Short mmCIF file of C-alpha atoms in Angstrom, two decimals:
data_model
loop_
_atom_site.label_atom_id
_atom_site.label_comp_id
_atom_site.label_asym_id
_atom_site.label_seq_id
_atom_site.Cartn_x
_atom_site.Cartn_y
_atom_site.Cartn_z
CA UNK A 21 174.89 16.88 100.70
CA UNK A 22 172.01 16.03 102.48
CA UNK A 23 171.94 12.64 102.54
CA UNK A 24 176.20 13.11 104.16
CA UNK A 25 174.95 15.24 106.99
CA UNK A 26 171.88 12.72 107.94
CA UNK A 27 174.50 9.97 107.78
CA UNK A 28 176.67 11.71 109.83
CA UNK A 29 173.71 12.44 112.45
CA UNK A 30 173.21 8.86 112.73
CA UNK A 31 169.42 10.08 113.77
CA UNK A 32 170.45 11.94 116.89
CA UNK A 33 173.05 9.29 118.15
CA UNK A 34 175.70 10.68 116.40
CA UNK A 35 177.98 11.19 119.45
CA UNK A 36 177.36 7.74 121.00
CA UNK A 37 177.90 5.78 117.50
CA UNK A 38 180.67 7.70 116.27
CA UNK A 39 182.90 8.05 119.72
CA UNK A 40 182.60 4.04 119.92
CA UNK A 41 183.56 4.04 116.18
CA UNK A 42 186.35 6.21 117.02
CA UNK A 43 187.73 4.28 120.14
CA UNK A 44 187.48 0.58 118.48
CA UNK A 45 189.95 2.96 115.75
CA UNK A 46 192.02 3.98 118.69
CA UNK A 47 192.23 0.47 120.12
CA UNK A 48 192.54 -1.70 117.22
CA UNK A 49 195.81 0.90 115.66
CA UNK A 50 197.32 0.95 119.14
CA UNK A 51 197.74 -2.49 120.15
CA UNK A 52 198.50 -3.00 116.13
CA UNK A 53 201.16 -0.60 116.77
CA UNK A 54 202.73 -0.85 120.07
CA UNK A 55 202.89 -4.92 118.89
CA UNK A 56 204.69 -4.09 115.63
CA UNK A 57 206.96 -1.54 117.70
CA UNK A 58 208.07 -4.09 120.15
CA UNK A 59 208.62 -6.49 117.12
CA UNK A 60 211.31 -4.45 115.49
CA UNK A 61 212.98 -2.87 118.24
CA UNK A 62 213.62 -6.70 119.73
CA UNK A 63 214.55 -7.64 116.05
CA UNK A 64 217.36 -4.56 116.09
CA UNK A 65 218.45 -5.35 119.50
CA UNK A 66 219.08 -9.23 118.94
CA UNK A 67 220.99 -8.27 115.29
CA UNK A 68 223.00 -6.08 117.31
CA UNK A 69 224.10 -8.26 119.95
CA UNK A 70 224.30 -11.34 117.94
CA UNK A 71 226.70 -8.86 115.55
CA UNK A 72 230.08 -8.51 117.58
CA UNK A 73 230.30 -11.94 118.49
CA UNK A 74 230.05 -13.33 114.95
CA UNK A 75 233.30 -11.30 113.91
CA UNK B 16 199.83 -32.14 119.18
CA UNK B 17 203.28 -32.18 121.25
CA UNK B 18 204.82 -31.93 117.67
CA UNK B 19 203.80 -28.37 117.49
CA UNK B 20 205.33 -27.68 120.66
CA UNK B 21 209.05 -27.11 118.57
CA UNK B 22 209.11 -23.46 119.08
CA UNK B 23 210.65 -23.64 115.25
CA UNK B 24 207.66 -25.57 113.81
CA UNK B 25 205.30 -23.80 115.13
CA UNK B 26 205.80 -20.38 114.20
CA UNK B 27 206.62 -21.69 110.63
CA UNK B 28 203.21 -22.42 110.38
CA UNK B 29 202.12 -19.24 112.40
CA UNK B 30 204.06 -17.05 109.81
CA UNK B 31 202.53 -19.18 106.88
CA UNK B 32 198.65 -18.56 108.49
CA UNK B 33 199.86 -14.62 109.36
CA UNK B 34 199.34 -13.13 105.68
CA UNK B 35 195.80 -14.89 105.05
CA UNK B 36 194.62 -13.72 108.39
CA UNK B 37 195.74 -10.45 107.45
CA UNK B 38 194.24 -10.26 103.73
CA UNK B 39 190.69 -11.71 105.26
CA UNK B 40 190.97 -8.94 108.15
CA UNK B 41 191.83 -6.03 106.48
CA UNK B 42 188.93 -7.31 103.35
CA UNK B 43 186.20 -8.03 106.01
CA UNK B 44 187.37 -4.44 107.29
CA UNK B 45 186.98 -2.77 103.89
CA UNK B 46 183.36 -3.99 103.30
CA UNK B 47 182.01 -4.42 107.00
CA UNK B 48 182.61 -0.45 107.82
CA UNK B 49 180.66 0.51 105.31
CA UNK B 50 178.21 -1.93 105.80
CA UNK B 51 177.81 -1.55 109.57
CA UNK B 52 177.65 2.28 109.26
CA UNK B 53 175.85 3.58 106.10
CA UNK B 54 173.76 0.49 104.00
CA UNK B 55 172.85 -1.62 107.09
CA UNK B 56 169.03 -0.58 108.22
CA UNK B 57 168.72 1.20 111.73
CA UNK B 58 166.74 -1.20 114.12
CA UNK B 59 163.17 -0.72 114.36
CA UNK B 60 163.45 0.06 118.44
CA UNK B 61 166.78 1.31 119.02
CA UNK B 62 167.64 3.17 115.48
CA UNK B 63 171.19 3.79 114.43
CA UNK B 64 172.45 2.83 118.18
CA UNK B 65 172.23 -0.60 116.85
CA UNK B 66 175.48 0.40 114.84
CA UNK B 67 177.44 0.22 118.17
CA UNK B 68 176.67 -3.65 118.41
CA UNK B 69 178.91 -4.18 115.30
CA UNK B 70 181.62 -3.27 117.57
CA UNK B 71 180.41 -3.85 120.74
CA UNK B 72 179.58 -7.59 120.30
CA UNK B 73 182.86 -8.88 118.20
CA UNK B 74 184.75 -7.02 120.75
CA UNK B 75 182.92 -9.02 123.40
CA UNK B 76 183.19 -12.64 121.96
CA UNK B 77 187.29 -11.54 120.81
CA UNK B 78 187.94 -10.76 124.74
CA UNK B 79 186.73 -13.99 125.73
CA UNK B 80 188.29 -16.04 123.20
CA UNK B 81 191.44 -14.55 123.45
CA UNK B 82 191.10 -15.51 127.44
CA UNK B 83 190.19 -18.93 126.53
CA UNK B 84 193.12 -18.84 124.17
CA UNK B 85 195.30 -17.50 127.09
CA UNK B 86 193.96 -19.66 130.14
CA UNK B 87 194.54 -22.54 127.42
CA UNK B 88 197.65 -22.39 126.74
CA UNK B 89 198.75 -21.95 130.97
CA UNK B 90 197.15 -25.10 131.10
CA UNK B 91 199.21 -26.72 128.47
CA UNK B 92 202.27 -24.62 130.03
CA UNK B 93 201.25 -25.89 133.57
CA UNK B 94 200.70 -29.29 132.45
CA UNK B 95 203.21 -30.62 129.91
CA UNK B 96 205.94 -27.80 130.51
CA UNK B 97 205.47 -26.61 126.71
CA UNK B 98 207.36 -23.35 126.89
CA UNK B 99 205.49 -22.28 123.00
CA UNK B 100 202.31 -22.28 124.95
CA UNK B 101 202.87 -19.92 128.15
CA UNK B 102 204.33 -18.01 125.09
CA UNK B 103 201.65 -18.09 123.41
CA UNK B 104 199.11 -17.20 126.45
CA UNK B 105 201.29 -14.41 127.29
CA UNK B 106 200.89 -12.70 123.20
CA UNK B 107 197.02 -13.09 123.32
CA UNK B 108 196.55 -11.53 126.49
CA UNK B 109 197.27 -7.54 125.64
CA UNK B 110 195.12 -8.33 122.92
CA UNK B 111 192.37 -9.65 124.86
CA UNK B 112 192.82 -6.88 127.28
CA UNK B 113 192.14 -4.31 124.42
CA UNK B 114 189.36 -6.01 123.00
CA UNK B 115 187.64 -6.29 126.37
CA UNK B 116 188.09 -2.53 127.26
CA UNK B 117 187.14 -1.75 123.94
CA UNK B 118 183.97 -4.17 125.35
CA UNK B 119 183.03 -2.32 127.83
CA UNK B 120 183.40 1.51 127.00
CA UNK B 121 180.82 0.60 123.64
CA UNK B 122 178.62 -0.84 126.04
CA UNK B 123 178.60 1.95 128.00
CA UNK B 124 178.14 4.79 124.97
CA UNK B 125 175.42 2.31 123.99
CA UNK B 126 173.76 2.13 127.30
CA UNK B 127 173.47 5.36 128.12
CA UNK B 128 171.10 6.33 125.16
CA UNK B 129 169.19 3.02 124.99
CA UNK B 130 169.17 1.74 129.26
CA UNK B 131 168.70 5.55 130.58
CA UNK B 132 172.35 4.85 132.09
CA UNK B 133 176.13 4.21 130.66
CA UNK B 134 176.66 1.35 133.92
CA UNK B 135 174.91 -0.78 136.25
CA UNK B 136 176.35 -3.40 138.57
CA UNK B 137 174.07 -6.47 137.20
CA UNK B 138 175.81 -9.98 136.77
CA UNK B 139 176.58 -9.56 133.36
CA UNK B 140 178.95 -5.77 133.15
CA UNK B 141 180.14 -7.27 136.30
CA UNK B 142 181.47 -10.44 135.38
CA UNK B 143 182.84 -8.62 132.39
CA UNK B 144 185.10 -5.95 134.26
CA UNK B 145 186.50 -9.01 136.20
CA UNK B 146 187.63 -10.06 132.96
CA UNK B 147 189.20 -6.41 132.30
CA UNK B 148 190.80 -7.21 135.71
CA UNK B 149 192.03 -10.61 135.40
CA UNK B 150 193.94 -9.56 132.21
CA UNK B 151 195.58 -6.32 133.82
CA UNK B 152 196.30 -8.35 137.06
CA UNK B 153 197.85 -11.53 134.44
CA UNK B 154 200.04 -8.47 132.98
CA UNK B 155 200.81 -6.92 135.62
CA UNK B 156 202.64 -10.52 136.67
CA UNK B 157 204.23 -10.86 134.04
CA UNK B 158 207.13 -8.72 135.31
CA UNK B 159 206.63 -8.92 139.13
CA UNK B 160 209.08 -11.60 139.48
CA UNK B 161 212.80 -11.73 139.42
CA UNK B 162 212.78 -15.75 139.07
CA UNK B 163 211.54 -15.95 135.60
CA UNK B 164 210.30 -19.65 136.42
CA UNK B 165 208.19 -19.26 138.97
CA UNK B 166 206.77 -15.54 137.31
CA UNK B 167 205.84 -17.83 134.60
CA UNK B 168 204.00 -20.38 136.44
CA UNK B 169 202.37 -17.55 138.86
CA UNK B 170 200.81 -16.47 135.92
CA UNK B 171 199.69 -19.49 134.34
CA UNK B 172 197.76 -19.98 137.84
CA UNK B 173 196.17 -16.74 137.96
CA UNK B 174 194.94 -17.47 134.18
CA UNK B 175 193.61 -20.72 135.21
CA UNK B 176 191.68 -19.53 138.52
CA UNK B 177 190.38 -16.87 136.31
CA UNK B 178 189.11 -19.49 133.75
CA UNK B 179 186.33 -19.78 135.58
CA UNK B 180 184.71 -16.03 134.82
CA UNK B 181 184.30 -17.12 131.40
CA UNK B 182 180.96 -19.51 132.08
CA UNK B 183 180.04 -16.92 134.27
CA UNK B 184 180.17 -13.98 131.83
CA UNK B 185 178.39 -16.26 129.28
CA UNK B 186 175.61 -17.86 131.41
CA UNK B 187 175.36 -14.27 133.71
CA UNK B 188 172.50 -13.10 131.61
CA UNK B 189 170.64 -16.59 131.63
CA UNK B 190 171.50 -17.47 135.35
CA UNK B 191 170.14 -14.04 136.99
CA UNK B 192 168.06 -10.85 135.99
CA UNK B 193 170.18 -8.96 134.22
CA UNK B 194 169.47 -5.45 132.56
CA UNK B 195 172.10 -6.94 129.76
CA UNK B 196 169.75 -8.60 127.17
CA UNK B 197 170.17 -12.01 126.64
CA UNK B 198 172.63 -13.28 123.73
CA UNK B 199 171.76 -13.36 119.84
CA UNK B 200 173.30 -16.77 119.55
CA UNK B 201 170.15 -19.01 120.39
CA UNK B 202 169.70 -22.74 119.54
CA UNK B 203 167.56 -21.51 117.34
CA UNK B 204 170.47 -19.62 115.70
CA UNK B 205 170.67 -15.84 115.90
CA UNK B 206 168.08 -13.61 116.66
CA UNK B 207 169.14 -11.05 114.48
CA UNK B 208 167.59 -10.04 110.79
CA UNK B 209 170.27 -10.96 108.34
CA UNK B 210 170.43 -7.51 106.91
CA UNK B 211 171.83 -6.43 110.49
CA UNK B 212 173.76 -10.17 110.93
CA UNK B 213 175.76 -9.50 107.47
CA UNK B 214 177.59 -6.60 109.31
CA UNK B 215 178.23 -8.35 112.62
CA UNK B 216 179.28 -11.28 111.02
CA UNK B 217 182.01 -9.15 108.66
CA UNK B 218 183.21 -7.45 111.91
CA UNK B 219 183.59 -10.75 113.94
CA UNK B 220 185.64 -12.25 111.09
CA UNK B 221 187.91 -8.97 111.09
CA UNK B 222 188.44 -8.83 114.82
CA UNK B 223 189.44 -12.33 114.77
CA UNK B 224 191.48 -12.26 111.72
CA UNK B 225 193.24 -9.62 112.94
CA UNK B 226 193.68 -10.82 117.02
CA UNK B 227 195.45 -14.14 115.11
CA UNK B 228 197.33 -11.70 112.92
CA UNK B 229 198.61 -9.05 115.97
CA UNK B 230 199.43 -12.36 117.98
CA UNK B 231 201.61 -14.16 115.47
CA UNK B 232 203.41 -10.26 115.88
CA UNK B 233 203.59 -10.77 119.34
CA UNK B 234 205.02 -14.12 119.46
CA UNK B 235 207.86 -13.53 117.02
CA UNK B 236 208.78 -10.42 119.87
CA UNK B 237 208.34 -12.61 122.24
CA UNK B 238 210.74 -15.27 121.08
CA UNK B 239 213.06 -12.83 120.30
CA UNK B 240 213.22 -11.57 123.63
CA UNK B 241 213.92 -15.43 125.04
CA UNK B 242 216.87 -15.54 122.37
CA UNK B 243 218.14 -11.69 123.54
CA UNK B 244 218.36 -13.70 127.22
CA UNK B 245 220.26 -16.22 126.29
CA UNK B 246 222.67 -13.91 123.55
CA UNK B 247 223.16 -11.95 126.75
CA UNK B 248 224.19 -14.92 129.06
CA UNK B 249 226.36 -16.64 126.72
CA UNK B 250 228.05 -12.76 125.85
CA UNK B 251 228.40 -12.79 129.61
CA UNK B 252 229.77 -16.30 130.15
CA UNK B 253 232.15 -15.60 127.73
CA UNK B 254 233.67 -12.92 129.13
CA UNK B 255 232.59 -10.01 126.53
CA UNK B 256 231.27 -7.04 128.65
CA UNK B 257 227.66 -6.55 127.80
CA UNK B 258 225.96 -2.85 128.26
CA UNK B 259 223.00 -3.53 131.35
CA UNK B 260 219.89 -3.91 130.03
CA UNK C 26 201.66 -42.74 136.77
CA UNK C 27 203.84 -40.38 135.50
CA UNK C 28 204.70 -36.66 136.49
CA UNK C 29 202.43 -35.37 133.61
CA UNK C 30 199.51 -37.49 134.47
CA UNK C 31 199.94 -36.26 137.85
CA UNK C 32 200.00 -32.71 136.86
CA UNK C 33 197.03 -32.79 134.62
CA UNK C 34 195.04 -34.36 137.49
CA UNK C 35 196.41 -31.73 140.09
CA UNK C 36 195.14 -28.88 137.61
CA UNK C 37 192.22 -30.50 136.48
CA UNK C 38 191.12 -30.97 140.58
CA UNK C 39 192.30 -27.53 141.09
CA UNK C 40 190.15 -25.74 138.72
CA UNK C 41 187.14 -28.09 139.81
CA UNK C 42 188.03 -26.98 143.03
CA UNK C 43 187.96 -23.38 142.34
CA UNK C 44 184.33 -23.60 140.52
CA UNK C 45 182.82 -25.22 143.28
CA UNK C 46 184.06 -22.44 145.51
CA UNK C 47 182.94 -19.80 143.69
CA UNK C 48 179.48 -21.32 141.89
CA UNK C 49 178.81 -21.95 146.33
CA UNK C 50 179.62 -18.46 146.66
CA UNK C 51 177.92 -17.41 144.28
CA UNK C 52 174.62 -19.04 144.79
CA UNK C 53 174.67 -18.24 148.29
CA UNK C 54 174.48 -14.29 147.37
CA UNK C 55 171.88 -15.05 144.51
CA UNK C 56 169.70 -12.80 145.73
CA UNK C 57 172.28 -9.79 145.28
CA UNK C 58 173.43 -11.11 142.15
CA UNK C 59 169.79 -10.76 140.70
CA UNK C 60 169.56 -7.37 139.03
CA UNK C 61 165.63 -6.86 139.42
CA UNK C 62 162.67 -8.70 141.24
CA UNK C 63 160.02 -9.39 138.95
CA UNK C 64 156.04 -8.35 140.21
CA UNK C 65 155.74 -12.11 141.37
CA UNK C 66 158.72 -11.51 143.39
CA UNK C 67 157.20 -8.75 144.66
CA UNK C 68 153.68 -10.28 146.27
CA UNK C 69 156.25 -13.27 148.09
CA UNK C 70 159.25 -11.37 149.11
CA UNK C 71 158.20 -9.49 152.67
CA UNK C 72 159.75 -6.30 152.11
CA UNK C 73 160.77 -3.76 155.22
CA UNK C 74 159.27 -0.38 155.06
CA UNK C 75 161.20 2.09 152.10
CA UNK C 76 163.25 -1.04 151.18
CA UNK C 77 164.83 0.18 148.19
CA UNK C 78 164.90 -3.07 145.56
CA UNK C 79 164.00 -2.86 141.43
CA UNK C 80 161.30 -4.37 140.07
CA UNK C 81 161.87 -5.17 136.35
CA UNK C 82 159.00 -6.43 133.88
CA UNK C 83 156.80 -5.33 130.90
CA UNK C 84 155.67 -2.32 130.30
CA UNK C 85 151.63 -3.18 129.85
CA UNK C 86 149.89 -2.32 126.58
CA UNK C 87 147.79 0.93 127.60
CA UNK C 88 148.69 1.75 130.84
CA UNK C 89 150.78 4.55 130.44
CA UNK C 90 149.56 7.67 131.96
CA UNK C 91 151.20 10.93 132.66
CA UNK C 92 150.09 13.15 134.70
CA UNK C 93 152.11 16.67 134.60
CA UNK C 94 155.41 15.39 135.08
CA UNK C 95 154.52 12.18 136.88
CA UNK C 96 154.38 9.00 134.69
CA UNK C 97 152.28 6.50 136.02
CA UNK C 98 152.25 2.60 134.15
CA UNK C 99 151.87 -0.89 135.36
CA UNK C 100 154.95 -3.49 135.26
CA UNK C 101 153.85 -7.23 134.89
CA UNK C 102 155.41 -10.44 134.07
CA UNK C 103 152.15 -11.80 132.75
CA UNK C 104 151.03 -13.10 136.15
CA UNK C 105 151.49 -10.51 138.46
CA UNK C 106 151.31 -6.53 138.31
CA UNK C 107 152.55 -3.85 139.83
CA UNK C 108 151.51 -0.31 139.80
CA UNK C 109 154.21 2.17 139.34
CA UNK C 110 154.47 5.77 139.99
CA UNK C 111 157.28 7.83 138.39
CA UNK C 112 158.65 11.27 138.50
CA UNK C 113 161.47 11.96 135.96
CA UNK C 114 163.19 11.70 132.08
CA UNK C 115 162.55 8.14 130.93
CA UNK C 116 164.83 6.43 128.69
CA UNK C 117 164.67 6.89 124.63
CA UNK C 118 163.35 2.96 124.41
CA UNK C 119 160.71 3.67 127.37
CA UNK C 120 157.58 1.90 125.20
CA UNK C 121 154.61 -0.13 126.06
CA UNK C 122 155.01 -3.58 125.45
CA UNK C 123 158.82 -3.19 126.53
CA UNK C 124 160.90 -4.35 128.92
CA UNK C 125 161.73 -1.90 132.02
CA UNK C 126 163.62 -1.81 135.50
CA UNK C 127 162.29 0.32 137.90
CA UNK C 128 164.04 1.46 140.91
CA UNK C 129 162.52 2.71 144.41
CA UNK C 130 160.51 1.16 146.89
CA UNK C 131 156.82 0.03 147.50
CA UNK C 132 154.62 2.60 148.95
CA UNK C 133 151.96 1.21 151.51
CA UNK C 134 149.29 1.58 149.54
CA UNK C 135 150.55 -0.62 147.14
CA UNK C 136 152.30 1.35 144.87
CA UNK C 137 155.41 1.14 143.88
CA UNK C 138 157.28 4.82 143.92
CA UNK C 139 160.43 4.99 141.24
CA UNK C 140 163.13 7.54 141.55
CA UNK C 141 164.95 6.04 138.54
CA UNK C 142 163.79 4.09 135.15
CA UNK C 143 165.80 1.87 133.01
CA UNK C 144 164.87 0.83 130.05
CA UNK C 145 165.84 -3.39 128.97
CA UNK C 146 165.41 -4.56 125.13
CA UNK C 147 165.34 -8.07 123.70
CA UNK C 148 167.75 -9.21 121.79
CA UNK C 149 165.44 -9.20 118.59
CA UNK C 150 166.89 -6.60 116.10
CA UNK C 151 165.09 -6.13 112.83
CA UNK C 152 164.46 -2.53 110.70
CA UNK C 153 161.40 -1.14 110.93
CA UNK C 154 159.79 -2.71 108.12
CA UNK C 155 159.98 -6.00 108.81
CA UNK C 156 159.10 -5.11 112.73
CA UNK C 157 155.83 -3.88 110.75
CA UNK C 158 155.34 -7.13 108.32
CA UNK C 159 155.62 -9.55 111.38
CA UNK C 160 152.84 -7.42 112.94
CA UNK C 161 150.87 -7.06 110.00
CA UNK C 162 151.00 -11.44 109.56
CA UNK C 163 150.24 -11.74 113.28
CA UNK C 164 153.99 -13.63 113.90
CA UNK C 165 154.54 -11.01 116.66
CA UNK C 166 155.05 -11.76 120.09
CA UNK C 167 155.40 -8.63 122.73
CA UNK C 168 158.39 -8.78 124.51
CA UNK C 169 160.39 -11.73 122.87
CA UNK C 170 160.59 -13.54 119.24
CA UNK C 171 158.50 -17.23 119.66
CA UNK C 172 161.49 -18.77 118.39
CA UNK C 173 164.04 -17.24 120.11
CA UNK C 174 164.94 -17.68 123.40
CA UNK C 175 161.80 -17.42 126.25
CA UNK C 176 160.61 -13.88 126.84
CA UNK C 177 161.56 -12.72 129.81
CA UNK C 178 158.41 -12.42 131.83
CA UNK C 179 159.09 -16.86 131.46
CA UNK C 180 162.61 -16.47 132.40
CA UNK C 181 161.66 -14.77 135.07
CA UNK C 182 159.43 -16.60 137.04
CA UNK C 183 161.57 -19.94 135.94
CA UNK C 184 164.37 -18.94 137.63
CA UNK C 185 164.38 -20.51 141.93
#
């Protein structure tokens, strides 16, 4: 128990290391997501226009 | 080289590279966090701050690749009119963008407990928010036009003229007096005690796994966007009413 | 010479172009670009009266003295030093033997008076024990590792 809170203390810099811990998080999921997002929702628009005229 | 600039061929190979990149980066993830947070030693000057540098610094060298990536392929664009590699300059550059934010507010939360402040304007942090610029500004183009043609090669340009940041960034802290400490990476090899490289090196192979990984992502939107164009034009030349887009 | 040639030369001249611009701009504002003067920098540069400018060095080993809630230390760069009076929180990595910017001006007596203290590391980074084993075998050099790059009291005075 002790040895979890002095990790998370990160000897008195625990703001400073975590919050940059916490935005390369942020950063890293976002652009992983908003690139995914983009992905599929091109992918569903080109099926759907490419659809009608194969009929 | 011009071989790989078939559109087809190359992201065969792209989408063939995409699941390694992703198996290393999400691996190098799994045993660098723990390694840069919890069984790496604090640093005998700046104590667990050091931890930000296993961010700060692979976020750093990803931001300038990624430009060098980017500013490379508007050459290639500019050059020898290889559509794959404005493409390809356009996927890397959110990424870059990210990376170099990402840059600069660690630098900051490491600053202000280490320097006695979170920003100065020395050459180094300077140089660096041009970079931060230069990728919003290359962006930001990327839609200002109506002719597509000339948006592209506005772009390319502003990449290239901003090519030139890159030495500066590097040399900055050799160049001038900086308050930025000089690199790690010395001729001598890095300055670093391998207990604290083993962490930085885990992180730089994760960031750059997954930049390669996040861009292959980008290009296969970005492709399909060129083929939504054309679906669109030919739906319109042929008569079919199309919704606007 | 075809169109491609042509191109590559036109962008290859271009960028050249564009570095020379800005490496002439850039060299012509030098003295703005520099962060900090060093204490040799100090004794040549002729200074107006309350010119504000930094003055980065070394902290020297033993010359830290506070007096109520003035610190007082001397900054050097192994050849010159400079006597500096400060009134204020230092940073966490203020140490002798470290590297420090100071900013203010220089008093007429010689002094120089700081109303803000930044601390600048190295770009050594060890844990604690070996820190202590390199002292303990005498491979320890204040201010910069003997392999590395130069310390920056050299770098200093190398740079025009």
């Amino acid at each position: 128990m002790e040895a979890l809170s002095e990790f998370f203390a990160m000897g008195g810099y625990a703001t400073y290391v975590w919050t940059a811990y916490g935005l390369a998080l942020f950063g890293i999921g976002g652009i992983l997501l908003i690139s995914l997002k983009s992905w599929k929702a091109r992918e569903r628009e080109f099926t759907a226009l490419r659809g009608p005229s194969r009929q | 080289m011009h071989k790989y600039a078939n559109p087809t061929r190359f992201m065969k190979i792209a989408n063939t590279v995409m699941p390694w990149t992703t198996a290393i980066a999400v691996i190098c993830f799994v045993i660098g966090l723990p390694v840069a947070l919890y069984t790496s030693p604090p640093d005998y000057q700046q104590g667990d701050t050091v931890r930000i540098m296993y961010i700060h610094v692979p976020a750093a060298w990803l931001a300038l690749m990624a430009y060098m990536v980017t500013a490379g392929g508007s050459a290639v664009f500019l050059i020898w009119r290889h559509t794959i590699a404005h493409v390809i300059a356009r996927a890397s550059a959110p990424v870059g963008a990210v990376f170099c934010a990402l840059c600069l507010f660690t630098g900051m939360l490491w600053g202000k407990p280490m320097w006695g402040t979170p920003w100065v304007w020395d050459a180094r942090l300077t140089s660096m928010l041009i970079l931060l610029f230069l990728y919003l500004g290359y962006i930001a183009l990327g839609d200002a036009f109506d002719d597509q043609e000339r948006g592209d090669k506005a772009q390319a340009v502003l990449a290239l003229v901003g090519s030139v940041n890159v030495p500066i960034i590097h040399f900055s802290v050799e160049w001038w007096n900086t308050l930025h400490q000089p690199s790690i990476v010395t001729m001598q090899g890095l300055t670093i005690n391998a207990q604290m490289a083993l962490p930085l090196l885990l992180m730089v192979g994760a960031f750059q796994c997954f930049y390669i990984s996040v861009v292959v992502i980008r290009l296969r939107a970005e492709l399909l966007s060129a083929k939504i164009r054309v679906a669109r034009q030919n739906l319109a030349a042929s008569g079919v009413p199309v919704a606007a887009e | 010479m075809t169109r491609k040639t042509r191109r590559l030369y036109f962008v290859a001249l271009g960028l050249l172009a564009v570095a020379a611009g800005v490496g002439l701009m850039l060299s012509a504002v030098s003295d703005n670009v520099t962060f900090f003067a060093s204490p040799s920098d100090l004794k040549t540069k002729s200074l107006t009266a309350n010119q504000r400018l930094r003055l980065g060095g070394l902290v020297e080993e033993g010359s830290v003295a506070r007096d109520g809630n003035t610190v007082k230390f001397i900054v050097t760069d192994t050849a010159e030093r400079v006597n500096v009076s400060y009134a204020g929180i230092l940073p966490d990595l203020f140490r002798e033997g470290q590297g420090v910017v100071a900013e203010g001006h220089l008093a007429p007596d010689g002094v120089f008076v700081a109303d803000d203290v930044l601390a600048k590391h190295d770009e050594n980074y060890m844990p604690r024990e070996v820190a202590e084993a390199l002292k303990e075998s005498g491979h320890w050099q204040e201010g910069g590792d003997p392999n590395a790059a130069p310390d920056i009291a050299v770098r200093e005075t190398a740079t025009p």
